[in-house]
Amino acid sequence: MADLAGKRIVVGVCGGIAAYKAVEVIRRLVDAGAHVIPIMTKGAEHFIGRTTLSALASEPVQTSLWDEASPIPHTKLGQGADLVLIAPATARLLGAYANGLSTDLMTNVLIATRAPVIVCPAMHTEMWEHPAIQQNIATLASRGVHIVEPEAGRLAGGDSGKGRLASPDAIIAAVHQVLGPKDLAGVKVVVSAGGTREPIDSVRVIANRSSGKQGYAVAAEAASRGADVTLISTVELAVPAGVRVVNVETAAQMQAAIDAVWATSDVMVMSAAVADFRPVSCATQKIKKDGGIPQIVLEATPDILAGLGASKRPDQVLVGFAAETSDLVANAQSKLERKNLDLIVANDVSQPGVGFAHDTNAVTFLRPSQALESVSLTDKRAVARALLDIVVQIRASQ
Ligand code: PMT
């Protein structure tokens, strides 16, 4: 999807073991339609080759203030950029940038640009935690620089801890957050994610295979478009920037959490897989095997979405999902009408790569009195983007 078409992005690569990940980031930015101008420090050349960056980006890589025909490449690069992204950013680069020191092409570009800047630090845990580094990060953040924090995990030299460069997914999401449309600015969006777990006894539950990935993708995309997002979730994945998470486990807890925010919300996206049935009672102790096979009596859970549909105001947008294994459109159409929804996102979860637990999904959108729209197999963030494009259209027509 060429959603960064026409955007000029200067990608700066510093010298660190994570420099190889910049290759993937550049490839994905180019795939998204961006014009990528790579620059690298002298140190980065110890980790990746100039040829690799030049081949993947939109222009040959630049490393020095002096190797270009232009006598002032830093002002030219900085002025023409829609975004400057530094990944990985080393301790030296952060220190120089925070203190306005122009020591090479990259620091000159950073000081000369008026475009938004994203820095993605990567270093050993001890360095990341050093007060000088934290102070430089705070200084940059206070000036509006976007920081994509490092992750915890394996580091160079066999160590592990916080300091690993954020994943290409997180870095690309940050780019979308900064450059993407802000067509949901100030809109209060509530998203539910994950499968509910209904207790049988103190250790056993009735659950389903929902991973929460689709709901988290909707929440992340809504936040990147300026929405005020509350995510009501049964799973704990990496929290997308700017999203408030409420953790729940059962259908009853999910209903209570949604009821608490529904009246003040503008958009509700119900992507959670809520159990349709739960045990009538929950044994307080673990049920013993030697007591014979237990008879578990089930009752229906509340249909949260149908309840919201019954109390929906005309200025609210209510979106449901339909997880089907047959008759996709007919079943989804019936849920759209029965639950009084503005939009239903139907996924045929019997198909490979679709729905539960996958990173990908394929969906058909159904709206009252509107033609069907389909998105073929793609990543869940792209599905979230298409879903929210329709939400924006619905809000414009209300
Ligand atoms: O979480 P992932 O692994 O990323 O997988 C994504 C997904 C497959 C869970 C998601 O794409 C999806 O389809 N979510 C809805 C799953 C579901 O419960 O579908 P349903 O057809 O049974 O329910 C229809 C709608 O009613 C859903 O919006 C559901 O949230 C809602 N519902 C259902 C039962 C109930 N008691 N209360 C509800 O609100």
CSV table of C-alpha atoms in Angstrom, one decimal, residues 112-384:
chain,number,residue,atom,x,y,z
A,112,ALA,CA,19.3,22.2,10.1
A,113,THR,CA,15.9,20.5,9.6
A,114,ARG,CA,12.5,21.9,10.6
A,115,ALA,CA,10.9,18.6,9.7
A,116,PRO,CA,9.6,16.2,12.4
A,117,VAL,CA,12.4,13.9,13.7
A,118,ILE,CA,12.1,10.3,15.0
A,119,VAL,CA,15.1,8.8,16.8
A,120,CYS,CA,15.3,5.1,17.6
A,121,PRO,CA,18.1,4.6,20.2
A,122,ALA,CA,20.0,1.3,20.5
A,123,MET,CA,22.8,0.6,22.9
A,124,HIS,CA,23.8,-1.6,25.8
A,125,THR,CA,21.5,-1.5,28.9
A,126,GLU,CA,24.1,0.2,31.1
A,127,MET,CA,24.5,3.0,28.5
A,128,TRP,CA,20.7,3.4,28.0
A,129,GLU,CA,20.1,3.7,31.7
A,130,HIS,CA,23.0,6.2,32.3
A,131,PRO,CA,21.6,9.6,33.6
A,132,ALA,CA,23.4,11.5,30.8
A,133,ILE,CA,21.6,9.4,28.1
A,134,GLN,CA,18.2,9.7,29.9
A,135,GLN,CA,18.7,13.5,30.2
A,136,ASN,CA,19.5,13.8,26.5
A,137,ILE,CA,16.4,11.7,25.7
A,138,ALA,CA,14.3,14.0,27.9
A,139,THR,CA,15.8,17.1,26.3
A,140,LEU,CA,15.0,15.9,22.8
A,141,ALA,CA,11.5,14.7,23.8
A,142,SER,CA,10.8,18.1,25.3
A,143,ARG,CA,11.7,19.7,22.0
A,144,GLY,CA,9.2,17.6,20.2
A,145,VAL,CA,11.5,14.9,18.9
A,146,HIS,CA,9.7,11.5,18.7
A,147,ILE,CA,11.5,8.8,20.5
A,148,VAL,CA,10.9,5.1,19.7
A,149,GLU,CA,12.3,3.5,22.8
A,150,PRO,CA,14.5,0.4,22.6
A,151,GLU,CA,13.2,-3.0,23.5
A,152,ALA,CA,14.4,-5.6,25.9
A,153,GLY,CA,16.1,-8.6,24.4
A,154,ARG,CA,19.4,-10.0,23.2
A,155,LEU,CA,22.2,-7.5,22.8
A,156,ALA,CA,25.6,-7.6,21.1
A,157,GLY,CA,28.2,-9.7,22.9
A,158,GLY,CA,25.7,-12.2,24.3
A,159,ASP,CA,24.2,-9.7,26.9
A,160,SER,CA,20.5,-9.1,27.2
A,161,GLY,CA,18.4,-6.3,28.6
A,162,LYS,CA,16.8,-3.1,27.5
A,163,GLY,CA,18.6,-1.4,24.6
A,164,ARG,CA,17.8,-3.4,21.5
A,165,LEU,CA,16.6,-1.3,18.6
A,166,ALA,CA,12.8,-1.3,18.3
A,167,SER,CA,11.4,-3.7,15.8
A,168,PRO,CA,11.0,-2.5,12.1
A,169,ASP,CA,7.2,-2.9,12.8
A,170,ALA,CA,7.4,-0.4,15.7
A,171,ILE,CA,9.6,2.0,13.7
A,172,ILE,CA,7.3,1.9,10.7
A,173,ALA,CA,4.3,2.4,12.9
A,174,ALA,CA,6.0,5.5,14.4
A,175,VAL,CA,6.5,6.9,10.9
A,176,HIS,CA,2.8,6.4,10.1
A,177,GLN,CA,2.0,8.1,13.4
A,178,VAL,CA,4.0,11.2,12.5
A,179,LEU,CA,3.2,11.4,8.8
A,180,GLY,CA,-0.2,9.8,8.6
A,181,PRO,CA,-3.6,11.6,8.3
A,182,LYS,CA,-4.9,13.0,11.5
A,183,ASP,CA,-8.5,12.5,10.5
A,184,LEU,CA,-9.6,11.1,13.9
A,185,ALA,CA,-8.0,14.0,15.9
A,186,GLY,CA,-9.8,14.2,19.3
A,187,VAL,CA,-12.3,11.5,18.5
A,188,LYS,CA,-12.9,9.1,21.4
A,189,VAL,CA,-12.4,5.6,20.1
A,190,VAL,CA,-12.9,2.4,22.2
A,191,VAL,CA,-11.5,-0.9,20.9
A,192,SER,CA,-12.0,-4.4,22.4
A,193,ALA,CA,-9.3,-7.0,21.8
A,194,GLY,CA,-8.6,-10.7,22.6
A,195,GLY,CA,-10.7,-13.6,23.6
A,196,THR,CA,-12.6,-13.7,26.9
A,197,ARG,CA,-11.8,-16.5,29.4
A,198,GLU,CA,-14.7,-17.9,31.4
A,199,PRO,CA,-13.7,-19.7,34.6
A,200,ILE,CA,-14.7,-23.3,35.3
A,201,ASP,CA,-12.8,-23.6,38.5
A,202,SER,CA,-9.9,-21.8,40.2
A,203,VAL,CA,-7.4,-23.0,37.4
A,204,ARG,CA,-9.4,-23.8,34.3
A,205,VAL,CA,-11.2,-21.6,31.8
A,206,ILE,CA,-13.2,-21.8,28.6
A,207,ALA,CA,-11.2,-19.7,26.1
A,208,ASN,CA,-10.8,-19.2,22.4
A,209,ARG,CA,-7.9,-18.6,20.0
A,210,SER,CA,-8.0,-14.8,19.7
A,211,SER,CA,-4.6,-13.3,20.1
A,212,GLY,CA,-5.8,-9.7,20.3
A,213,LYS,CA,-3.5,-8.7,17.3
A,214,GLN,CA,-6.4,-7.4,15.2
A,215,GLY,CA,-7.8,-5.2,18.0
A,216,TYR,CA,-4.3,-3.9,18.9
A,217,ALA,CA,-3.8,-3.0,15.3
A,218,VAL,CA,-7.0,-1.0,15.2
A,219,ALA,CA,-6.1,0.8,18.4
A,220,ALA,CA,-2.6,1.6,17.1
A,221,GLU,CA,-3.9,2.9,13.8
A,222,ALA,CA,-6.6,5.0,15.5
A,223,ALA,CA,-4.0,6.6,17.9
A,224,SER,CA,-1.7,7.3,15.0
A,225,ARG,CA,-4.6,9.2,13.3
A,226,GLY,CA,-5.0,11.4,16.4
A,227,ALA,CA,-7.8,9.5,18.2
A,228,ASP,CA,-8.1,9.3,22.0
A,229,VAL,CA,-8.0,5.5,22.3
A,230,THR,CA,-9.1,3.2,25.1
A,231,LEU,CA,-8.3,-0.5,24.4
A,232,ILE,CA,-10.2,-3.0,26.5
A,233,SER,CA,-8.2,-6.2,26.2
A,234,THR,CA,-7.9,-9.7,27.6
A,235,VAL,CA,-4.3,-9.9,26.4
A,236,GLU,CA,-1.1,-7.9,27.1
A,237,LEU,CA,0.8,-7.1,23.9
A,238,ALA,CA,3.1,-4.2,23.4
A,239,VAL,CA,1.0,-1.1,24.1
A,240,PRO,CA,0.8,1.1,21.1
A,241,ALA,CA,1.9,4.7,21.6
A,242,GLY,CA,-0.8,6.9,23.1
A,243,VAL,CA,-3.3,4.1,23.8
A,244,ARG,CA,-4.8,3.6,27.3
A,245,VAL,CA,-5.3,-0.1,28.1
A,246,VAL,CA,-7.9,-1.6,30.5
A,247,ASN,CA,-7.2,-5.3,31.1
A,248,VAL,CA,-10.2,-7.7,31.6
A,249,GLU,CA,-10.7,-11.4,31.5
A,250,THR,CA,-14.3,-12.4,31.3
A,251,ALA,CA,-17.3,-11.3,29.2
A,252,ALA,CA,-18.8,-9.7,32.3
A,253,GLN,CA,-15.7,-7.7,33.0
A,254,MET,CA,-15.4,-6.7,29.4
A,255,GLN,CA,-19.1,-5.5,29.5
A,256,ALA,CA,-18.5,-3.5,32.7
A,257,ALA,CA,-15.3,-1.8,31.2
A,258,ILE,CA,-17.2,-1.0,28.0
A,259,ASP,CA,-20.3,0.3,29.8
A,260,ALA,CA,-18.0,2.7,31.8
A,261,VAL,CA,-16.8,4.4,28.6
A,262,TRP,CA,-19.6,3.9,26.0
A,263,ALA,CA,-21.7,7.0,26.8
A,264,THR,CA,-18.7,9.3,26.3
A,265,SER,CA,-17.2,7.5,23.2
A,266,ASP,CA,-17.6,8.4,19.6
A,267,VAL,CA,-16.6,5.2,18.0
A,268,MET,CA,-16.7,1.6,19.3
A,269,VAL,CA,-14.8,-1.2,17.5
A,270,MET,CA,-15.7,-4.6,18.9
A,271,SER,CA,-13.0,-6.9,17.6
A,272,ALA,CA,-12.8,-9.1,20.7
A,273,ALA,CA,-13.9,-12.7,20.5
A,274,VAL,CA,-16.4,-12.7,23.4
A,275,ALA,CA,-17.5,-16.2,24.7
A,276,ASP,CA,-21.1,-16.9,23.8
A,277,PHE,CA,-21.4,-19.3,26.8
A,278,ARG,CA,-19.9,-19.5,30.3
A,279,PRO,CA,-20.2,-22.0,33.2
A,280,VAL,CA,-23.2,-21.2,35.4
A,281,SER,CA,-21.0,-21.5,38.4
A,282,CYS,CA,-17.3,-21.5,39.0
A,283,ALA,CA,-15.8,-24.0,41.6
A,284,THR,CA,-13.7,-22.1,44.1
A,285,GLN,CA,-11.1,-25.0,44.2
A,286,LYS,CA,-9.6,-27.0,41.4
A,287,ILE,CA,-12.1,-29.7,40.5
A,288,LYS,CA,-10.5,-33.1,41.4
A,289,LYS,CA,-10.1,-35.8,38.8
A,290,ASP,CA,-11.1,-38.6,41.2
A,291,GLY,CA,-14.5,-37.0,41.8
A,292,GLY,CA,-15.7,-38.3,38.3
A,293,ILE,CA,-16.2,-36.4,35.1
A,294,PRO,CA,-17.8,-33.1,36.0
A,295,GLN,CA,-21.0,-31.9,34.2
A,296,ILE,CA,-20.3,-28.3,33.3
A,297,VAL,CA,-23.6,-26.4,32.9
A,298,LEU,CA,-23.4,-23.4,30.6
A,299,GLU,CA,-25.4,-20.2,30.3
A,300,ALA,CA,-25.4,-17.5,27.6
A,301,THR,CA,-23.1,-14.5,28.2
A,302,PRO,CA,-24.6,-11.0,27.6
A,303,ASP,CA,-24.3,-10.0,23.9
A,304,ILE,CA,-22.3,-6.8,24.6
A,305,LEU,CA,-22.4,-5.5,21.0
A,306,ALA,CA,-26.2,-6.0,20.7
A,307,GLY,CA,-26.6,-4.1,24.0
A,308,LEU,CA,-24.5,-1.2,22.6
A,309,GLY,CA,-26.5,-1.3,19.3
A,310,ALA,CA,-29.8,-0.9,21.3
A,311,SER,CA,-28.5,2.2,23.1
A,312,LYS,CA,-26.5,3.8,20.3
A,313,ARG,CA,-26.9,7.5,19.7
A,314,PRO,CA,-27.1,8.8,16.1
A,315,ASP,CA,-23.7,10.5,16.5
A,316,GLN,CA,-21.9,7.3,17.6
A,317,VAL,CA,-20.3,4.8,15.2
A,318,LEU,CA,-20.6,1.1,16.2
A,319,VAL,CA,-18.4,-1.4,14.5
A,320,GLY,CA,-18.7,-5.2,15.0
A,321,PHE,CA,-16.7,-8.1,13.7
A,322,ALA,CA,-18.1,-11.4,12.4
A,323,ALA,CA,-15.9,-14.5,12.7
A,324,GLU,CA,-17.5,-17.0,10.3
A,325,THR,CA,-16.6,-20.4,8.9
A,326,SER,CA,-19.4,-20.6,6.3
A,327,ASP,CA,-21.9,-18.3,4.6
A,328,LEU,CA,-19.7,-15.3,5.4
A,329,VAL,CA,-21.8,-12.5,3.9
A,330,ALA,CA,-25.2,-13.8,4.9
A,331,ASN,CA,-24.2,-14.4,8.5
A,332,ALA,CA,-22.5,-11.1,8.8
A,333,GLN,CA,-25.5,-9.3,7.2
A,334,SER,CA,-27.7,-10.8,9.8
A,335,LYS,CA,-25.4,-9.7,12.7
A,336,LEU,CA,-25.2,-6.2,11.1
A,337,GLU,CA,-29.0,-5.8,11.2
A,338,ARG,CA,-29.7,-7.7,14.5
A,339,LYS,CA,-27.1,-5.7,16.4
A,340,ASN,CA,-27.9,-2.3,14.8
A,341,LEU,CA,-24.3,-1.7,13.6
A,342,ASP,CA,-23.0,1.0,11.3
A,343,LEU,CA,-20.3,-1.4,10.0
A,344,ILE,CA,-19.4,-5.1,10.3
A,345,VAL,CA,-16.0,-6.6,9.5
A,346,ALA,CA,-16.6,-10.1,8.3
A,347,ASN,CA,-13.7,-12.6,8.3
A,348,ASP,CA,-13.8,-16.2,7.1
A,349,VAL,CA,-11.7,-17.7,9.8
A,350,SER,CA,-11.7,-21.1,8.0
A,351,GLN,CA,-9.3,-19.7,5.4
A,352,PRO,CA,-5.5,-19.9,5.7
A,353,GLY,CA,-3.9,-16.8,7.3
A,354,VAL,CA,-7.3,-15.3,8.1
A,355,GLY,CA,-8.4,-14.2,11.6
A,356,PHE,CA,-7.5,-15.9,14.9
A,357,ALA,CA,-3.8,-15.6,15.9
A,358,HIS,CA,-2.4,-14.8,12.5
A,359,ASP,CA,-0.5,-11.6,11.7
A,360,THR,CA,-2.7,-11.3,8.6
A,361,ASN,CA,-6.4,-11.1,7.9
A,362,ALA,CA,-8.8,-10.9,4.9
A,363,VAL,CA,-12.1,-9.1,5.4
A,364,THR,CA,-15.3,-8.0,3.8
A,365,PHE,CA,-16.9,-4.8,5.1
A,366,LEU,CA,-20.7,-4.6,5.2
A,367,ARG,CA,-22.7,-1.4,5.9
A,368,PRO,CA,-26.5,-0.8,5.8
A,369,SER,CA,-27.6,-0.1,2.2
A,370,GLN,CA,-24.0,0.1,0.9
A,371,ALA,CA,-22.1,-2.1,-1.5
A,372,LEU,CA,-19.7,-4.7,0.0
A,373,GLU,CA,-16.0,-3.8,0.1
A,374,SER,CA,-13.3,-6.4,0.5
A,375,VAL,CA,-9.6,-6.4,1.6
A,376,SER,CA,-7.7,-9.5,0.4
A,377,LEU,CA,-5.1,-11.1,2.7
A,378,THR,CA,-2.8,-8.4,4.2
A,379,ASP,CA,-1.3,-7.5,7.5
A,380,LYS,CA,-3.8,-6.6,10.3
A,381,ARG,CA,-2.6,-3.0,10.4
A,382,ALA,CA,-3.7,-2.6,6.8
A,383,VAL,CA,-7.1,-4.0,7.7
A,384,ALA,CA,-7.3,-1.5,10.6
